[in-house]
XYZ file of C-alpha atoms in Angstrom:
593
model
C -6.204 4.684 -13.525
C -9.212 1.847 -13.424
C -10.213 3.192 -16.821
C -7.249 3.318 -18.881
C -5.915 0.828 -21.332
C -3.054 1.076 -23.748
C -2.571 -1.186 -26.458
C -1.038 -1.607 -29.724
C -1.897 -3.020 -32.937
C 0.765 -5.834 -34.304
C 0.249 -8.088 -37.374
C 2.594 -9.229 -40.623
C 2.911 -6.230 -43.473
C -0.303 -5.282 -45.127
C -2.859 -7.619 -43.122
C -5.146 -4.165 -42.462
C -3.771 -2.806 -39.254
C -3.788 0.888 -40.202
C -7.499 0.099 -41.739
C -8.739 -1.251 -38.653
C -7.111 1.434 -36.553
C -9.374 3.918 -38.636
C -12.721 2.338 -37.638
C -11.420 2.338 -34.177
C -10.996 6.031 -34.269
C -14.294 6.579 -36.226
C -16.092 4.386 -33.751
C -15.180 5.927 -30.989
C -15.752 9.475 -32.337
C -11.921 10.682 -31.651
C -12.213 11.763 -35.343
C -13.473 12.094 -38.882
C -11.844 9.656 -40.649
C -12.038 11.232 -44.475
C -8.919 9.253 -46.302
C -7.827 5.762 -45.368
C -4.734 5.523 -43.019
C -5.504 8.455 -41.087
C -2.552 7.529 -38.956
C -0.047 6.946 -41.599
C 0.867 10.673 -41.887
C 3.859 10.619 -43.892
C 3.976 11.079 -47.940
C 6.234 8.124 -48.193
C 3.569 5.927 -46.099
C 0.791 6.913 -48.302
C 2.458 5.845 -51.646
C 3.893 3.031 -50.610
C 0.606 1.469 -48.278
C 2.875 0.560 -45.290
C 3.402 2.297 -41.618
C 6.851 3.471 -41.175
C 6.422 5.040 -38.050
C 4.270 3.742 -34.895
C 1.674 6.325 -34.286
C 0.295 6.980 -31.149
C -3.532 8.096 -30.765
C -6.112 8.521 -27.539
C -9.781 7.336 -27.894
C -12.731 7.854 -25.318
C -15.295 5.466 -25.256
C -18.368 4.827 -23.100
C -18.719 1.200 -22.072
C -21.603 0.080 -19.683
C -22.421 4.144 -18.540
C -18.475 4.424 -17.560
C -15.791 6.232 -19.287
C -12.720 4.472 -20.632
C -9.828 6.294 -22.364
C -7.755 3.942 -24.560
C -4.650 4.578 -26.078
C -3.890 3.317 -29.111
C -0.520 2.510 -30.758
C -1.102 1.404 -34.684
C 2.437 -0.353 -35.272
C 4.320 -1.089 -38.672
C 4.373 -4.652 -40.024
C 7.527 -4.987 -42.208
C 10.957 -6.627 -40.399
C 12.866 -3.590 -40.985
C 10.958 -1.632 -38.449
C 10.399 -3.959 -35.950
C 12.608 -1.781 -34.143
C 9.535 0.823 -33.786
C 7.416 -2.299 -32.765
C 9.360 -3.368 -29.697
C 9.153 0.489 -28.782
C 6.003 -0.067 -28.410
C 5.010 -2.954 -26.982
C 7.139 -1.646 -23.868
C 4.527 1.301 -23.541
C 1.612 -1.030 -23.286
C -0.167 -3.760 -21.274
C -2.045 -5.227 -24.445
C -1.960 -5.732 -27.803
C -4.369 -6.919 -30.636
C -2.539 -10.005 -32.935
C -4.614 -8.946 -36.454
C -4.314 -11.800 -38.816
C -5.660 -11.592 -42.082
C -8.275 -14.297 -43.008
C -7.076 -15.139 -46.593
C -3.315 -15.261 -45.711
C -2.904 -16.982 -42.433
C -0.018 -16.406 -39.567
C 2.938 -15.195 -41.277
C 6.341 -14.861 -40.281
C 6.079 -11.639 -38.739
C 3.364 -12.243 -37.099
C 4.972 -14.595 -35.185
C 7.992 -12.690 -34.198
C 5.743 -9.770 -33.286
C 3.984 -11.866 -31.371
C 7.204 -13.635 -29.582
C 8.205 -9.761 -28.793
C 4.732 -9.145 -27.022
C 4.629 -12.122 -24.812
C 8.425 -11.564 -23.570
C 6.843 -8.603 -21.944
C 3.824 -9.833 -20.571
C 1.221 -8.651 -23.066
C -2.671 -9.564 -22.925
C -2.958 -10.606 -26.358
C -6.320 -10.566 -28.245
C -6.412 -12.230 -31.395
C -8.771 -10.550 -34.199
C -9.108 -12.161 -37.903
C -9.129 -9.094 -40.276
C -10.687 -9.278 -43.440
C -13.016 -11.588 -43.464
C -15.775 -9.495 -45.718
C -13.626 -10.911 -48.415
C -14.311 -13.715 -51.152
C -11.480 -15.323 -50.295
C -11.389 -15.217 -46.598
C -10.558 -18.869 -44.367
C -11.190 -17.831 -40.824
C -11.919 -21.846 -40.020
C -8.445 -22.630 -41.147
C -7.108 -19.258 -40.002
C -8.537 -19.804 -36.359
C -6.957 -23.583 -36.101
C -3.768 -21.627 -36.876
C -4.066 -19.035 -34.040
C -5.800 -21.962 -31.461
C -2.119 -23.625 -32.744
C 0.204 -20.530 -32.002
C -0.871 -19.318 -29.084
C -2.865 -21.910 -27.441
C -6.472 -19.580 -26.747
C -9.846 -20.828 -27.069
C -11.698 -20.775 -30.298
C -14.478 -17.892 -28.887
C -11.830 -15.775 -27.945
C -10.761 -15.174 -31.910
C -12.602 -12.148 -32.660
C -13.758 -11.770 -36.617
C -13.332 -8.293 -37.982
C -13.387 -6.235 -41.254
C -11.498 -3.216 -41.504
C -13.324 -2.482 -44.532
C -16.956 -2.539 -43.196
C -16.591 -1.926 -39.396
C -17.683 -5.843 -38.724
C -16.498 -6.783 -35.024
C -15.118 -3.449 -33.883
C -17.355 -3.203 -30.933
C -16.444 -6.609 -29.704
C -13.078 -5.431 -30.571
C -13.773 -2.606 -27.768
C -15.583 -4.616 -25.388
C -12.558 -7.428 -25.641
C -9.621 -4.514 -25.134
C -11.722 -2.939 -21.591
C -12.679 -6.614 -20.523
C -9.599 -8.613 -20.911
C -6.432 -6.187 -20.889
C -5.613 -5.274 -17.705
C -4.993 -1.092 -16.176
C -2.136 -0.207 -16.021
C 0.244 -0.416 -12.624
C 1.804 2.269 -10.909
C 1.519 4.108 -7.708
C 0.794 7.605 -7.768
C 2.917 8.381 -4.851
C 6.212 6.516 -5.726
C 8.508 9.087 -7.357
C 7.771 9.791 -11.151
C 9.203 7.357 -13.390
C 8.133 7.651 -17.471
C 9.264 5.828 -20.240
C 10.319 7.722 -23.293
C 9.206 5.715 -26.358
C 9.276 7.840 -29.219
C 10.617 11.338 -30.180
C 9.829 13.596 -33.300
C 12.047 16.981 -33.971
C 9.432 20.141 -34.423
C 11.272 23.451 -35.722
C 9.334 25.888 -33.557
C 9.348 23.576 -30.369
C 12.404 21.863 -30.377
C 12.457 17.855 -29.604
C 8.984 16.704 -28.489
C 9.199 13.708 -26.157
C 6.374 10.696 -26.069
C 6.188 9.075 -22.969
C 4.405 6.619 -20.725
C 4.279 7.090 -17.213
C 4.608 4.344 -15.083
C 4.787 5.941 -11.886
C 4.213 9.171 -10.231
C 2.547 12.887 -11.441
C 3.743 15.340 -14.001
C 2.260 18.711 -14.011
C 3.228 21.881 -16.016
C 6.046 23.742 -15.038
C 7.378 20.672 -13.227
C 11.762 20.613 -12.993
C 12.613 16.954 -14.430
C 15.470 15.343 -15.234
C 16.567 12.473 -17.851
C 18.072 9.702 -15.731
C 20.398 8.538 -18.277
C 22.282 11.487 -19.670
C 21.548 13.504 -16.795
C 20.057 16.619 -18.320
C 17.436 18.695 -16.461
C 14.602 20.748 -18.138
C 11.361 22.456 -17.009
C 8.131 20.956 -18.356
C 7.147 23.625 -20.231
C 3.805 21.966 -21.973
C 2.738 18.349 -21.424
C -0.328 16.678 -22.924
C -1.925 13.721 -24.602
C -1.732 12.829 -28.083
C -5.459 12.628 -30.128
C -4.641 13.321 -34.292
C -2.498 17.068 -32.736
C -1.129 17.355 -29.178
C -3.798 18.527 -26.494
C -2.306 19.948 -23.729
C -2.960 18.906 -20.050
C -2.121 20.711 -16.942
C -1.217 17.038 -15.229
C -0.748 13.569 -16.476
C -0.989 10.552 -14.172
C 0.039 6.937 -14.017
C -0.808 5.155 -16.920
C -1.048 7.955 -19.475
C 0.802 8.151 -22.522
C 1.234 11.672 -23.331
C 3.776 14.421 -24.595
C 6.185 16.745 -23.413
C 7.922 19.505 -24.669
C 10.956 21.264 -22.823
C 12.918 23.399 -25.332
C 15.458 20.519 -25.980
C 17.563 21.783 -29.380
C 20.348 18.732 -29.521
C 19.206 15.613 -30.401
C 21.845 13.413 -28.256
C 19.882 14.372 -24.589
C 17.170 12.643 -25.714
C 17.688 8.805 -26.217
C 14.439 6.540 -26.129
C 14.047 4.237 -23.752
C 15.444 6.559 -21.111
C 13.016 7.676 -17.952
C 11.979 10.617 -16.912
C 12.497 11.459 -13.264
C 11.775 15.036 -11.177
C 14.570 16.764 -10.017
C 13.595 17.681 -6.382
C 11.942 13.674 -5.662
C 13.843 11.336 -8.190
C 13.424 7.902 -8.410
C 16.500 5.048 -7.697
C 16.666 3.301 -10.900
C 15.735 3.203 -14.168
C 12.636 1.729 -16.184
C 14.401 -1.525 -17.648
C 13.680 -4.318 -20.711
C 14.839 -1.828 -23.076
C 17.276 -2.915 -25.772
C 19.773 -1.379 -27.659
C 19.095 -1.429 -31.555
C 21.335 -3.822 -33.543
C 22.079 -2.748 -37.249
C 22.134 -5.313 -40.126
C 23.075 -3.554 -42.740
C 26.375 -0.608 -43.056
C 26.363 1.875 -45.932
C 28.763 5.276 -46.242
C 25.876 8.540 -46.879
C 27.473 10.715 -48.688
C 26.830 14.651 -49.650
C 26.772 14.962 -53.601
C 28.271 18.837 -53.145
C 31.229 18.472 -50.089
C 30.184 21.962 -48.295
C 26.840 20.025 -47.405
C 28.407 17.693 -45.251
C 27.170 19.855 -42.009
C 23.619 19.967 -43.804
C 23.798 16.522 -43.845
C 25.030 16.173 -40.095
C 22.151 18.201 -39.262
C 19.840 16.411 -41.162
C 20.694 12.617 -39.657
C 20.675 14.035 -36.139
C 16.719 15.321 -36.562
C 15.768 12.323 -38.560
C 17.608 9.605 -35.515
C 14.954 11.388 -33.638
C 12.448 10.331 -35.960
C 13.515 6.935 -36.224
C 15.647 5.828 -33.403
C 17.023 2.608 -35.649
C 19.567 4.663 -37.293
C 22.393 4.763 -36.095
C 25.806 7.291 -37.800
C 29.218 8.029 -37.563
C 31.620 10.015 -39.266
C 34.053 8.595 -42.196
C 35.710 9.754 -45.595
C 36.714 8.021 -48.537
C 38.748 8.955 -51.424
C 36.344 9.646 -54.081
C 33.235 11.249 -52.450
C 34.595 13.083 -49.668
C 33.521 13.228 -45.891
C 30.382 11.772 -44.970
C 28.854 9.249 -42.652
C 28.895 5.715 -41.999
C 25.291 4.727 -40.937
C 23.594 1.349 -39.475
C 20.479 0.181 -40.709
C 18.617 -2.084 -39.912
C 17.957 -3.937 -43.729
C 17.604 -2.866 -47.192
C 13.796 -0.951 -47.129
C 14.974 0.928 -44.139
C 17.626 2.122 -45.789
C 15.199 3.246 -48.702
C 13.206 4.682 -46.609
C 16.575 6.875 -44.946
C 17.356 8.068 -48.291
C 14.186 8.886 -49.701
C 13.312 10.951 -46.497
C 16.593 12.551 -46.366
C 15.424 14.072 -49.803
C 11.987 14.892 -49.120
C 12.120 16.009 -45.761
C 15.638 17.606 -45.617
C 16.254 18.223 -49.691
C 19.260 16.345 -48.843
C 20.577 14.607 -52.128
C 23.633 11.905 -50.959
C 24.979 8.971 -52.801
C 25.305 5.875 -50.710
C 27.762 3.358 -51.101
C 27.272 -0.434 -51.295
C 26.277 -2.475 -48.215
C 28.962 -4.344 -45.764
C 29.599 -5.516 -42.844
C 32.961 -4.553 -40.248
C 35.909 -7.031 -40.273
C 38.884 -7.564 -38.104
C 42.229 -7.549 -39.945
C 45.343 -9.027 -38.057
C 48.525 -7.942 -39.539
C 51.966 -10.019 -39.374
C 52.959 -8.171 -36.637
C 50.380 -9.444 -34.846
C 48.099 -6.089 -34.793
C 44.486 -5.843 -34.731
C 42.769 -3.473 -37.041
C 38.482 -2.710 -37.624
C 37.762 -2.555 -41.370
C 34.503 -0.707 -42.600
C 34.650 -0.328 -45.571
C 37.396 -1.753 -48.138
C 39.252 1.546 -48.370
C 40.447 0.875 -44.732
C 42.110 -2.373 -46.023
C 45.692 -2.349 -44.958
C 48.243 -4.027 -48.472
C 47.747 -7.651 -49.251
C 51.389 -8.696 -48.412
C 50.565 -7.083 -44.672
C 47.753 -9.242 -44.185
C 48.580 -12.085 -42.235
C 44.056 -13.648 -41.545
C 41.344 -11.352 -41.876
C 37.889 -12.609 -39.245
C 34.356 -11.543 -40.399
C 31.166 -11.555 -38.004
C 29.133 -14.783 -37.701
C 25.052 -14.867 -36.628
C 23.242 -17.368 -35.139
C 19.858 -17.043 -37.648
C 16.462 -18.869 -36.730
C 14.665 -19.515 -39.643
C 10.947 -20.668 -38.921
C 8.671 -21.631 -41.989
C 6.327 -23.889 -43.077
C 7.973 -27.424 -44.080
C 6.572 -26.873 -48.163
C 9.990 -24.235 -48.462
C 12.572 -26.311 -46.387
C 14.362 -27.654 -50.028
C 14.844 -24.085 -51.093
C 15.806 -22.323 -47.963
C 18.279 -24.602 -47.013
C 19.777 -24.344 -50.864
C 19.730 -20.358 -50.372
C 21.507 -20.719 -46.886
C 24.042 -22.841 -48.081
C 24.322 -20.576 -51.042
C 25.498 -18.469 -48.221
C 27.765 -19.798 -46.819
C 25.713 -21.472 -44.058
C 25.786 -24.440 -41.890
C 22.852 -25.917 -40.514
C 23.301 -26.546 -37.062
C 19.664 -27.997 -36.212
C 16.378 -28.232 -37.239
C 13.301 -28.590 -35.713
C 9.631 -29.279 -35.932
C 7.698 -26.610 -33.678
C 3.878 -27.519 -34.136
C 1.793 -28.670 -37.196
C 4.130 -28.482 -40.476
C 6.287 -25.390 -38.962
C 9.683 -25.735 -38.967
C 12.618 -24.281 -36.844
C 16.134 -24.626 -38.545
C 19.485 -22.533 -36.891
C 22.127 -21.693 -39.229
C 25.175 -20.597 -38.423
C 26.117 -17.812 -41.626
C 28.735 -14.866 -42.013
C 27.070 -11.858 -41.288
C 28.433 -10.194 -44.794
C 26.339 -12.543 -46.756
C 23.073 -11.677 -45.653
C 23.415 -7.822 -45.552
C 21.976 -7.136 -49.131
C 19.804 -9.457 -50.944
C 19.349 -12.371 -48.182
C 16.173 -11.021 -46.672
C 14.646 -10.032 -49.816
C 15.256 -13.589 -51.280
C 14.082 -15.579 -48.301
C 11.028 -14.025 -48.773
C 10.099 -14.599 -52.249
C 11.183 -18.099 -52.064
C 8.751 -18.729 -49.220
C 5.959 -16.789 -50.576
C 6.936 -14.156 -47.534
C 5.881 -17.381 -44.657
C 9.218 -17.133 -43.275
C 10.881 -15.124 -40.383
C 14.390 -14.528 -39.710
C 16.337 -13.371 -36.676
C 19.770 -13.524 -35.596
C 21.911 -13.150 -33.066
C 25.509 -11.697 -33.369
C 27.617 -15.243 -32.205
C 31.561 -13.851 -32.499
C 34.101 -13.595 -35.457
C 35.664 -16.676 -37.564
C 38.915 -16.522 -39.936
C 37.864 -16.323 -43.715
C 39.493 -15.879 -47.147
C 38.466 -12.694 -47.683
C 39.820 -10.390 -50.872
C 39.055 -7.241 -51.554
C 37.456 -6.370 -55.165
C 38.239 -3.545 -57.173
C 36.416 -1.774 -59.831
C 38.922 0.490 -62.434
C 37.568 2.908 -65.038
C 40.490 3.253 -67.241
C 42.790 2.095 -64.764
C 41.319 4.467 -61.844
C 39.988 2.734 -59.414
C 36.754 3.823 -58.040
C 36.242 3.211 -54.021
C 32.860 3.586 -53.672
C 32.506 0.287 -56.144
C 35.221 -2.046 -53.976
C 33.696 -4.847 -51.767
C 35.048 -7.096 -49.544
C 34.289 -10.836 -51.067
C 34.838 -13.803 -50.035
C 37.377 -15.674 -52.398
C 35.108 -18.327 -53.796
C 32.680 -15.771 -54.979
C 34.759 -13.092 -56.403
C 35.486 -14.344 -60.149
C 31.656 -13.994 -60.223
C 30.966 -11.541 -58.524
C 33.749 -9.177 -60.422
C 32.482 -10.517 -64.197
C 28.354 -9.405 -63.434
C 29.613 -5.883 -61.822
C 31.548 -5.251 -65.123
C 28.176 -6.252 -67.366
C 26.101 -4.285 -65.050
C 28.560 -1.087 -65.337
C 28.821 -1.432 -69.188
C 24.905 -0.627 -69.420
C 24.481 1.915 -66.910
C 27.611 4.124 -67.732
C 26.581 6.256 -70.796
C 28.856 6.220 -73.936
C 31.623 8.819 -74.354
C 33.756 10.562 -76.753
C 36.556 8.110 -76.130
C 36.603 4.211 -75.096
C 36.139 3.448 -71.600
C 37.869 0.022 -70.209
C 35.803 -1.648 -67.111
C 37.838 -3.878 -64.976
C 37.656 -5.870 -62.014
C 40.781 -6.740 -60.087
C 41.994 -8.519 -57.302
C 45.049 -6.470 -56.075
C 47.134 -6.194 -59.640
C 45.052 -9.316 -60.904
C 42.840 -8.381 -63.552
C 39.761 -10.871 -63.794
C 37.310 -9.368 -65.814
C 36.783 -6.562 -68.504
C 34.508 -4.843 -70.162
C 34.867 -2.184 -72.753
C 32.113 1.154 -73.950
C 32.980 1.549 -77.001
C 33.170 5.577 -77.917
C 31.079 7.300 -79.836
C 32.623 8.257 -83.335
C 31.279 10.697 -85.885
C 31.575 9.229 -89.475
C 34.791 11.141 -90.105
C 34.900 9.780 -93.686
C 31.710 10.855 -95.537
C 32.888 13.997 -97.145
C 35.560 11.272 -99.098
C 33.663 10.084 -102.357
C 35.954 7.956 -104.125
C 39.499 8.851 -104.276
C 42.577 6.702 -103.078
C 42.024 4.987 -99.632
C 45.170 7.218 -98.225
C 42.867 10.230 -98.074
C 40.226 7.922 -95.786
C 43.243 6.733 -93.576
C 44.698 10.002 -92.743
C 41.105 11.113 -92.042
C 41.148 8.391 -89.361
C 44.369 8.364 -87.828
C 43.672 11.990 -86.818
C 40.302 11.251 -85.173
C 42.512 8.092 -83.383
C 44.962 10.658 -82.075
C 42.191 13.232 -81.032
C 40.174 10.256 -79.191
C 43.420 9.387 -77.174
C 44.653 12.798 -76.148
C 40.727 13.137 -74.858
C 41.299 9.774 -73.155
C 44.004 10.847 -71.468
C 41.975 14.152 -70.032
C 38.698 13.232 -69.810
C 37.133 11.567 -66.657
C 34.038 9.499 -66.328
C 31.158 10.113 -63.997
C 29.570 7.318 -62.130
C 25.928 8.003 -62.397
C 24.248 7.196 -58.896
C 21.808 4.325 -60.565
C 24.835 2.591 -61.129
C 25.770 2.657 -57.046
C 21.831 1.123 -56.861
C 22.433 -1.679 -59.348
C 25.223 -3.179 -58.029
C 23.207 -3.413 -54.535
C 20.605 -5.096 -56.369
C 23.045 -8.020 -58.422
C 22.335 -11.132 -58.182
């Protein structure tokens, strides 16, 4: 147990973390790096340059005539999968802080970073980058002296690019993170940090063991649903599973026990043995908290199981989502799923189709309110199809959040214009070191769901972090918005607004719809209402065929009657003909702004 050390990898989006991991692996000779990210397995991953999913890896590496085995967690950068991050930082004792040497700390560096010291991590910090042109590390290192309060030679400078530094990199993870704790004797205890579905093996289980043995063939049992299985293959994880006949304290490994159903296996949950279990379970594990609510929906109804099927294997995947049934009146059953911001549900959808060949529509980000009726009922709203009548209403109460913004004090003018944009009131600022800046808004949860993050971002050149707390519900003049296509109102468009913003709000949906819907035989009307109220319109005009050309000359009658037929053909096809919403037009609304 002397010689092992895990560790992860955390740093802000795209400051070389996969890179680096790559000349850790080629280093150490676990493997043949011939394409960059070798860890970043996914198609989606590749295109896009970012880690979606924390991969888990095991190196060996001879340091001073001893053997060490490290293993390795490379980490995603981006907010919405921080989720995957806190995973796991709870299956290591160390982590390496990369920050890259032309950008500086950035915001998610420093919530990463917060998440790693709340459990006790060795940190080592490591400037990436700095074979570049552009590179800072003086003014970079300041930074890091400034955040975390280490000593100037204990900043190690790296280059993902050309191996510089990776052997101090090495040396620094065996000398200064400690082995892990644990006492072979206790009763087993492992923490389950990630989960994958495999079609031939069933649910495959990554743990970290924290106490105790597991062998092959061992009878465990999952302490918090209660299930028992037989071990029937566990092993460590190098780029495929290796197999072990027994994994101590302090490995990370795998284990695979014929599980089919997706709900017995929830991560964060221990692993115990039946015949000697242990008391309690492994704790500092927190539930997931969505942002952002969207209805998933099946474009052909009879794939709603399909689609069932299809979440299920993916929450496995990606333990962040989170789904429940629902219906609505124009696309059918489907589900209601939590996300935790707008790239993460991308990300859903586009693997959904690729992995599943699962095509849904998805409906347009909210939030859940609480509607009291003049009887003095309570009622949970979803979605505005759930919205009781108007005259029934008597105060409808929409979540609040407690958000910390931290930044530098260059983009306090426009943050605080965007917050109060949205609704928010500044409850306090406050300088933390240097020129960073702490301010605590208090803002209505329904505000920040779609564009918020995105906007916070490119109005502080992406130096700013956000997080929030849930802090209770608050009355609010709420309406609800409604979208008609000649006069039929489409659900999946409605939104829940507050007052102030809905003349707005209903005049750029109508624009927007009037370019995206494609032209028809017959006029199409676009209108948004409030209730009966109609408060904006739009109108596609149809498209005619000159009716009139074979006319040369001759008295205008002859023209007229030519028209007046094509009038009455246009509105008896009016009156049967429907229009089709096409799915980019579901997109661009999310996008307004």
């Amino acid at each position: 147990m002397k010689n092992i050390r895990n560790f992860c990898i955390i740093a802000h989006i795209d400051h070389g973390k996969s890179t680096l991991a790559d000349r850790l692996l080629e280093f150490t000779n676990t493997i043949q790096v011939t394409e960059g990210q070798m860890l970043d397995d996914m198609d989606l991953e590749r295109e896009r340059g970012i880690t979606i999913k924390s991969h888990a890896i095991q190196m060996e590496y001879l340091y001073k005539g001893e053997k060490y085995i490290l293993n390795l967690i490379d980490t995603p950068g981006h907010v919405d999968f921080s989720y995957e991050v806190s995973r796991s930082i709870a299956a290591c004792e160390g982590a390496l802080l990369i920050v890259d040497a032309s950008q500086g700390v950035q915001a998610q560096t420093i919530s990463n970073l917060y998440m790693a010291i709340e459990h006790d991590l060795e940190i080592i910090p490591v400037i990436n980058k700095c074979d570049m042109a552009s590179a800072m590390p003086e003014e970079v290192e300041d930074e890091i002296i400034e955040l975390l309060g280490c000593k100037r030679e204990e900043i190690i400078r790296a280059s993902g690019k050309t191996g510089m530094g990776v052997e101090e990199i090495l040396a620094a993870v065996i000398e200064r993170i400690p082995h892990p704790e644990g006492d072979e004797k206790a009763p087993l205890q492992a923490l389950i940090f990630d989960s994958v579905f495999n079609s031939f093996r069933g649910i495959i289980a990554y743990f970290k063991i924290e106490n105790g043995i597991i062998h092959t063939g061992d009878k465990v049992k999952f302490f918090n649903t209660g299930k028992e299985y037989i071990a029937d293959e566990v092993g460590v994880l190098k780029m495929d599973m290796v197999p072990r006949k027994e994994l101590r304290t302090g490995d990370v490994g795998y284990i695979i026990s014929g599980i089919k159903t997706s709900k017995e296996v929830k991560v964060g949950d221990t692993i115990t043995h039946i015949n000697y279990p242990c008391d309690k379970a492994i704790e500092g594990f927190e539930e997931v908290k969505p942002m952002v609510f969207a209805g998933v929906y099946p474009i052909e109804a009879e794939d709603f199981e399909d689609l069932r099927a299809s979440l299920e294997k993916l929450q496995l995947n990606d333990a962040s989502l989170t789904f429940q049934p629902e219906s609505s009146l124009a696309l059918g059953f489907g589900f209601r799923c939590g996300f935790l911001g707008l790239l993460h549900m991308e990300i859903v959808q586009e693997r959904l189709d690729r992995e599943f060949d699962m095509n849904v529509i998805t409906t347009v980000p909210n939030v859940s309110y609480m509607v009291y009726d003049k009887q003095g009922g309570v009622k949970e709203v979803h979605n505005p199809g759930g919205m009781p009548d108007p005259t029934m209403i008597d105060h409808i109460e929409e979540p609040y959040i407690k958000a910390s913004i931290i930044t530098t004090t260059d983009y306090i003018g426009p943050i605080m214009t965007l917050c109060l944009g949205k609704r928010g009131e500044l409850i306090k600022q406050e300088y933390i070191s240097g020129n960073r800046v702490e301010l605590h808004y208090n803002m209505p949860l329904g505000e920040i769901v779609i564009d918020f993050y995105d906007k916070l971002k490119s109005i502080s050149k992406g130096y700013a972090s956000f997080d929030y707390h849930p802090a209770g519900f608050r009355p609010s003049k709420l309406v609800k918005l409604d979208i008609l296509l000649n006069g039929e109102p489409v659900d999946a468009l409605s939104t829940l607004i507050h007052f102030d913003n809905a003349y707005d709000m209903g005049r750029r949906m109508c624009e927007k719809l009037k370019e995206l819907i494609p032209r028809q035989q017959f006029e199409i009307a676009i209108q948004a209402a409030i209730g009966s109220k109609i408060i904006a319109r739009e109108t596609i005009k149809a498209v005619r065929k000159d009716v009139t050309a074979k006319c040369y000359g001759g008295d205008v009658s002859r023209k007229r009657k030519l028209l007046e037929k094509q009038k009455r053909g246009k509105k008896r096809m009016k009156q049967i003909g429907n229009v089709e919403v096409p799915q980019k037009a579901f997109l661009a609304v999310l996008k307004l702004d």
